[in-house]
């Protein structure tokens, strides 16, 4: 079977793209290398303390978020990427903290690296907000739980001139504000694009979703993509999915996954293509070297530098550092969650976020974000402390940092950072670790010497290959990125549909 559009990767970028393409009547195939996550998608990874008839998985229950990092069997992480990346339906949005910020105007500014035309994000952000409104009261009884760390940090911030705010009611206001953490949870459970956009797509006869399918490359004849190479021979001869006349491919495999597919398709910097060419399996599927397309894939990468500040305060309930949520949280919390989707377990760990603009001696503004949560991931100190009273303030440098790193592959084609992006610029360092917010490896722009996709998110020097995921984002947004990425995905797919010459 041939398709109008093949979308590779069912993370937020891929799901939104596939939903909108299928809504426009296109025949769409969405391919995902991983399997189910939430119960709605067929996931079955339920905590042992959950009694029947309840059917909530680890991915559904917000309070299980911190266990993603501590469980013994972490099947949800991609094993061939050296940093955290979700390899299951929903991608990062099935395993992340679900902190959800509507984008600021500055996120899409030309100063922040976006080409002309992208400043008009408001209609796309509106479309996103309609499908996926944020909430800062995830508990279904409308109350807030475990808010001691919010109260303590508010007492620290107020004397410094910070104002309290419902953050997503005024997204542009980010200087010296704090508020309750906002999430894309729905009805006390993980929501995100899986619970919304994917469900409308699945209801359409012209949409096909296939999981456990690994895409290695696109098959191309010079600048024209003719198919998508997979490990599933039911999808086409030798596993190559054919395209309809004028058909198109959208890569949404994430900042590491999309890069690796481009390299294996002969698109990228010479040194990385040489690594692929010396891998016998991958080399067999590369185009001849005179068809290589030289683009700065993997360059220009950023991620927030972050520092965890750990404190104790007598008012804090550290919730046993979230260590027992998977094996056995307090009985009362289990009952409250199961019977009314309320209580501590109806939210992930963050309780408060704050932002502040910082001036620098280079006259640039860098923004600081703080995330406050009870508990602390790891403590290294010889000082005595009361573990039941700890809380963490993670401070991130976000918009305005100038440091950039580089992503690449190893000889066995594992994807990894090869130049760390943090603190390459000494003034970034002066203004203030891994934050899982990798962006920029297939940067949008107007000049193929420094960008990988054009303003329509089409890969330069190709006719019908597009990228819609975090890798197109040229510079970090103000907050945790998946909200602005979903707005960008709405905009990107609108541009793709409007671009002449398609199916
Ligand atoms: N962002 C936020 O806004 N708020 C948060 O609280 C937050 N927390 C986290 C977090 O706690 C963790 C541990 C991580 C890893 C990320 C967090 N983020 C947060 C970042 C956010 O989740 C990411 O920025 C966002 O998910 C990026 O979306 P993309 O669409 O760019 O990419 P994904 O990695 O989500 O999805 C790619 C999909 O493609 C995956 O499902 C993957 O399995 C699939 N795929 C990859 N390679 C493939 C291949 N070759 N063939 C087929 N499928 C492939
Ligand atoms: C994010 O955006 C970050 O990417 C995550 O790192 C962060 O979660 C979530 N949001 C929530 O703020 C943290 C956990 O709280 C830590 O316990 C964990 O050690 C860390 O992620 C790992 O990167």
mmCIF file of N, CA and C and ligand atoms in Angstrom, residues 65-66 69-70 77 84 96-99 101 183 303-304 306 308 322 348-350 353 369 371-373 376-378 394 396 434-437 479-481, ligand 2:
data_model
loop_
_atom_site.group_PDB
_atom_site.id
_atom_site.type_symbol
_atom_site.label_atom_id
_atom_site.label_comp_id
_atom_site.label_asym_id
_atom_site.label_seq_id
_atom_site.Cartn_x
_atom_site.Cartn_y
_atom_site.Cartn_z
ATOM 1 N N UNK A 65 5.301 9.800 37.938
ATOM 2 C CA UNK A 65 6.342 10.375 37.076
ATOM 3 C C UNK A 65 7.758 10.127 37.603
ATOM 4 N N UNK A 66 8.016 10.414 38.882
ATOM 5 C CA UNK A 66 9.401 10.294 39.370
ATOM 6 C C UNK A 66 9.914 8.849 39.294
ATOM 7 N N UNK A 69 12.497 7.275 36.576
ATOM 8 C CA UNK A 69 13.964 7.309 36.676
ATOM 9 C C UNK A 69 14.516 6.262 37.635
ATOM 10 N N UNK A 70 13.634 5.632 38.405
ATOM 11 C CA UNK A 70 14.130 4.757 39.472
ATOM 12 C C UNK A 70 13.699 3.304 39.332
ATOM 13 N N UNK A 77 12.655 3.847 27.866
ATOM 14 C CA UNK A 77 13.736 4.693 27.334
ATOM 15 C C UNK A 77 14.340 4.069 26.072
ATOM 16 N N UNK A 84 18.248 10.603 28.122
ATOM 17 C CA UNK A 84 16.843 10.186 28.227
ATOM 18 C C UNK A 84 16.061 10.545 26.971
ATOM 19 N N UNK A 96 7.319 12.226 30.356
ATOM 20 C CA UNK A 96 7.895 13.456 30.916
ATOM 21 C C UNK A 96 7.089 13.980 32.100
ATOM 22 N N UNK A 97 7.612 15.069 32.678
ATOM 23 C CA UNK A 97 6.955 15.678 33.822
ATOM 24 C C UNK A 97 5.690 16.431 33.460
ATOM 25 N N UNK A 98 5.435 16.565 32.147
ATOM 26 C CA UNK A 98 4.212 17.197 31.626
ATOM 27 C C UNK A 98 4.052 18.662 32.020
ATOM 28 N N UNK A 99 5.131 19.314 32.463
ATOM 29 C CA UNK A 99 5.065 20.766 32.651
ATOM 30 C C UNK A 99 4.754 21.384 31.295
ATOM 31 N N UNK A 101 3.754 24.845 29.093
ATOM 32 C CA UNK A 101 3.696 26.311 29.005
ATOM 33 C C UNK A 101 3.260 26.721 27.613
ATOM 34 N N UNK A 183 0.221 21.841 33.820
ATOM 35 C CA UNK A 183 0.460 20.529 33.196
ATOM 36 C C UNK A 183 -0.502 20.308 32.031
ATOM 37 N N UNK A 303 20.490 22.758 24.949
ATOM 38 C CA UNK A 303 19.713 22.154 26.031
ATOM 39 C C UNK A 303 19.945 23.061 27.232
ATOM 40 N N UNK A 304 18.949 23.165 28.119
ATOM 41 C CA UNK A 304 19.107 24.077 29.243
ATOM 42 C C UNK A 304 20.192 23.606 30.196
ATOM 43 N N UNK A 306 21.340 23.330 33.836
ATOM 44 C CA UNK A 306 20.526 23.408 35.049
ATOM 45 C C UNK A 306 21.334 23.024 36.279
ATOM 46 N N UNK A 308 20.600 21.834 40.417
ATOM 47 C CA UNK A 308 19.647 21.485 41.469
ATOM 48 C C UNK A 308 20.117 22.060 42.794
ATOM 49 N N UNK A 322 9.513 10.305 46.773
ATOM 50 C CA UNK A 322 8.786 9.616 45.688
ATOM 51 C C UNK A 322 9.275 8.183 45.485
ATOM 52 N N UNK A 348 2.146 15.361 38.910
ATOM 53 C CA UNK A 348 3.572 15.037 38.922
ATOM 54 C C UNK A 348 4.248 15.836 40.039
ATOM 55 N N UNK A 349 5.540 15.656 40.223
ATOM 56 C CA UNK A 349 6.228 16.223 41.381
ATOM 57 C C UNK A 349 6.323 17.748 41.406
ATOM 58 N N UNK A 350 6.462 18.455 40.276
ATOM 59 C CA UNK A 350 6.630 19.915 40.392
ATOM 60 C C UNK A 350 5.417 20.604 40.999
ATOM 61 N N UNK A 353 6.627 27.036 39.582
ATOM 62 C CA UNK A 353 7.633 27.493 38.615
ATOM 63 C C UNK A 353 7.780 28.986 38.722
ATOM 64 N N UNK A 369 14.732 29.992 34.701
ATOM 65 C CA UNK A 369 13.492 29.329 35.117
ATOM 66 C C UNK A 369 13.775 28.501 36.362
ATOM 67 N N UNK A 371 12.115 25.407 38.881
ATOM 68 C CA UNK A 371 11.088 24.391 39.114
ATOM 69 C C UNK A 371 11.272 23.850 40.527
ATOM 70 N N UNK A 372 10.201 23.882 41.314
ATOM 71 C CA UNK A 372 10.267 23.528 42.732
ATOM 72 C C UNK A 372 9.486 22.241 42.968
ATOM 73 N N UNK A 373 10.108 21.289 43.671
ATOM 74 C CA UNK A 373 9.380 20.049 43.953
ATOM 75 C C UNK A 373 9.820 19.489 45.303
ATOM 76 N N UNK A 376 14.230 15.110 46.478
ATOM 77 C CA UNK A 376 15.451 15.428 45.719
ATOM 78 C C UNK A 376 15.966 14.132 45.113
ATOM 79 N N UNK A 377 16.362 14.234 43.843
ATOM 80 C CA UNK A 377 16.754 13.022 43.109
ATOM 81 C C UNK A 377 17.974 12.376 43.725
ATOM 82 N N UNK A 378 18.993 13.167 44.020
ATOM 83 C CA UNK A 378 20.205 12.578 44.579
ATOM 84 C C UNK A 378 20.860 13.597 45.470
ATOM 85 N N UNK A 394 15.149 23.375 40.986
ATOM 86 C CA UNK A 394 16.015 23.242 39.809
ATOM 87 C C UNK A 394 16.005 24.579 39.091
ATOM 88 N N UNK A 396 17.121 26.594 35.766
ATOM 89 C CA UNK A 396 17.520 26.396 34.374
ATOM 90 C C UNK A 396 17.856 27.745 33.755
ATOM 91 N N UNK A 434 22.281 18.530 32.237
ATOM 92 C CA UNK A 434 21.368 17.887 31.277
ATOM 93 C C UNK A 434 19.901 18.155 31.668
ATOM 94 N N UNK A 435 19.134 18.700 30.773
ATOM 95 C CA UNK A 435 17.739 19.001 31.087
ATOM 96 C C UNK A 435 16.739 18.283 30.199
ATOM 97 N N UNK A 436 17.187 17.457 29.300
ATOM 98 C CA UNK A 436 16.305 16.684 28.405
ATOM 99 C C UNK A 436 15.553 17.567 27.424
ATOM 100 N N UNK A 437 16.059 18.730 27.151
ATOM 101 C CA UNK A 437 15.351 19.664 26.265
ATOM 102 C C UNK A 437 16.153 19.922 24.998
ATOM 103 N N UNK A 479 10.225 28.273 28.484
ATOM 104 C CA UNK A 479 9.905 27.249 29.477
ATOM 105 C C UNK A 479 10.240 25.860 28.971
ATOM 106 N N UNK A 480 9.831 24.834 29.740
ATOM 107 C CA UNK A 480 9.978 23.454 29.271
ATOM 108 C C UNK A 480 9.327 23.392 27.898
ATOM 109 N N UNK A 481 9.949 22.718 26.933
ATOM 110 C CA UNK A 481 9.667 23.042 25.531
ATOM 111 C C UNK A 481 8.438 22.419 24.870
HETATM 112 C C1 LIG B 2 11.464 18.603 32.613
HETATM 113 O O1 LIG B 2 11.201 19.371 31.702
HETATM 114 C C2 LIG B 2 12.803 17.996 32.673
HETATM 115 O O2 LIG B 2 13.220 17.589 31.401
HETATM 116 C C3 LIG B 2 12.897 16.817 33.628
HETATM 117 O O3 LIG B 2 14.269 16.575 33.815
HETATM 118 C C4 LIG B 2 12.170 17.119 34.921
HETATM 119 O O4 LIG B 2 12.167 15.990 35.792
HETATM 120 C C5 LIG B 2 10.711 17.401 34.589
HETATM 121 N N1 LIG B 2 10.554 18.375 33.566
HETATM 122 C C6 LIG B 2 9.944 17.896 35.831
HETATM 123 O O5 LIG B 2 10.446 19.128 36.238
HETATM 124 C C7 LIG B 2 13.345 15.671 36.549
HETATM 125 C C8 LIG B 2 12.954 14.858 37.778
HETATM 126 O O6 LIG B 2 12.163 15.653 38.641
HETATM 127 C C9 LIG B 2 14.178 14.357 38.493
HETATM 128 O O7 LIG B 2 13.838 13.511 39.566
HETATM 129 C C10 LIG B 2 15.052 13.606 37.515
HETATM 130 O O8 LIG B 2 16.263 13.220 38.164
HETATM 131 C C11 LIG B 2 15.368 14.451 36.307
HETATM 132 O O9 LIG B 2 14.170 14.883 35.705
HETATM 133 C C12 LIG B 2 16.165 13.676 35.272
HETATM 134 O O10 LIG B 2 16.558 14.489 34.215
#
